[in-house]
PDB file of C-alpha atoms in Angstrom:
ATOM      1  CA  UNK A  16    -150.963  77.604 -15.212  1.00 56.00           C
ATOM      2  CA  UNK A  17    -147.844  77.120 -17.287  1.00 56.00           C
ATOM      3  CA  UNK A  18    -146.193  73.848 -16.253  1.00 65.00           C
ATOM      4  CA  UNK A  19    -143.152  74.280 -18.496  1.00 70.00           C
ATOM      5  CA  UNK A  20    -141.907  77.710 -17.471  1.00 74.00           C
ATOM      6  CA  UNK A  21    -142.349  78.816 -13.885  1.00 77.00           C
ATOM      7  CA  UNK A  22    -141.135  82.022 -12.283  1.00 79.00           C
ATOM      8  CA  UNK A  23    -141.310  83.524  -8.853  1.00 84.00           C
ATOM      9  CA  UNK A  24    -140.743  87.143  -7.946  1.00 87.00           C
ATOM     10  CA  UNK A  25    -138.890  87.384  -4.615  1.00 89.00           C
ATOM     11  CA  UNK A  26    -137.392  90.364  -2.876  1.00 92.00           C
ATOM     12  CA  UNK A  27    -133.671  90.711  -2.204  1.00 93.00           C
ATOM     13  CA  UNK A  28    -132.259  88.512   0.498  1.00 93.00           C
ATOM     14  CA  UNK A  29    -131.861  84.863   1.279  1.00 94.00           C
ATOM     15  CA  UNK A  30    -134.729  82.596   0.248  1.00 92.00           C
ATOM     16  CA  UNK A  31    -135.418  78.929  -0.248  1.00 91.00           C
ATOM     17  CA  UNK A  32    -137.714  78.222  -3.172  1.00 88.00           C
ATOM     18  CA  UNK A  33    -138.975  74.690  -3.666  1.00 87.00           C
ATOM     19  CA  UNK A  34    -141.037  73.740  -6.706  1.00 82.00           C
ATOM     20  CA  UNK A  35    -142.462  70.238  -6.435  1.00 84.00           C
ATOM     21  CA  UNK A  36    -144.233  68.025  -8.934  1.00 81.00           C
ATOM     22  CA  UNK A  37    -146.257  65.235  -7.317  1.00 85.00           C
ATOM     23  CA  UNK A  38    -149.334  64.458  -9.385  1.00 89.00           C
ATOM     24  CA  UNK A  39    -151.812  61.920  -8.004  1.00 92.00           C
ATOM     25  CA  UNK A  40    -151.781  59.968 -11.246  1.00 93.00           C
ATOM     26  CA  UNK A  41    -148.098  59.106 -10.773  1.00 92.00           C
ATOM     27  CA  UNK A  42    -148.669  58.040  -7.166  1.00 93.00           C
ATOM     28  CA  UNK A  43    -151.606  55.816  -8.168  1.00 96.00           C
ATOM     29  CA  UNK A  44    -149.655  54.285 -11.031  1.00 96.00           C
ATOM     30  CA  UNK A  45    -146.739  53.573  -8.697  1.00 96.00           C
ATOM     31  CA  UNK A  46    -149.060  51.893  -6.184  1.00 97.00           C
ATOM     32  CA  UNK A  47    -150.636  49.750  -8.908  1.00 98.00           C
ATOM     33  CA  UNK A  48    -147.170  48.765 -10.154  1.00 98.00           C
ATOM     34  CA  UNK A  49    -146.058  47.715  -6.644  1.00 98.00           C
ATOM     35  CA  UNK A  50    -149.205  45.642  -6.123  1.00 98.00           C
ATOM     36  CA  UNK A  51    -148.831  43.987  -9.536  1.00 98.00           C
ATOM     37  CA  UNK A  52    -145.168  43.194  -8.815  1.00 98.00           C
ATOM     38  CA  UNK A  53    -146.100  41.650  -5.477  1.00 98.00           C
ATOM     39  CA  UNK A  54    -148.834  39.534  -7.095  1.00 98.00           C
ATOM     40  CA  UNK A  55    -146.424  38.366  -9.786  1.00 98.00           C
ATOM     41  CA  UNK A  56    -143.824  37.432  -7.176  1.00 98.00           C
ATOM     42  CA  UNK A  57    -146.433  35.497  -5.176  1.00 97.00           C
ATOM     43  CA  UNK A  58    -147.551  33.697  -8.342  1.00 96.00           C
ATOM     44  CA  UNK A  59    -143.975  32.671  -9.134  1.00 96.00           C
ATOM     45  CA  UNK A  60    -143.355  31.441  -5.590  1.00 94.00           C
ATOM     46  CA  UNK A  61    -146.673  29.561  -5.664  1.00 92.00           C
ATOM     47  CA  UNK A  62    -145.835  27.938  -9.004  1.00 91.00           C
ATOM     48  CA  UNK A  63    -142.436  26.794  -7.757  1.00 90.00           C
ATOM     49  CA  UNK A  64    -143.955  25.471  -4.518  1.00 89.00           C
ATOM     50  CA  UNK A  65    -146.669  23.635  -6.459  1.00 88.00           C
ATOM     51  CA  UNK A  66    -144.112  22.090  -8.788  1.00 87.00           C
ATOM     52  CA  UNK A  67    -141.995  20.709  -5.928  1.00 83.00           C
ATOM     53  CA  UNK A  68    -144.949  19.787  -3.711  1.00 82.00           C
ATOM     54  CA  UNK A  69    -145.323  16.200  -4.927  1.00 70.00           C
ATOM     55  CA  UNK A  70    -141.653  15.271  -4.941  1.00 71.00           C
ATOM     56  CA  UNK A  71    -140.278  13.053  -2.234  1.00 62.00           C
ATOM     57  CA  UNK A  72    -137.105  13.901  -0.395  1.00 61.00           C
ATOM     58  CA  UNK A  73    -134.304  11.335  -0.642  1.00 62.00           C
ATOM     59  CA  UNK A  74    -132.464  10.891   2.650  1.00 67.00           C
ATOM     60  CA  UNK A  75    -128.838   9.871   2.605  1.00 65.00           C
TER      61      UNK A  75
END
């Protein structure tokens, strides 16, 4: 199959032609990227919480 040039022979009249490109590798990569971003965000929040955990709060 030629992924660069695609053609479709249709008869005269009104048609809707939809050519989609949704490879599984892109979907998997996107899922891995979202999970990695979530883990990084949780690590940052955990590091900030750990840093401020031992501090006492001064009441005025």
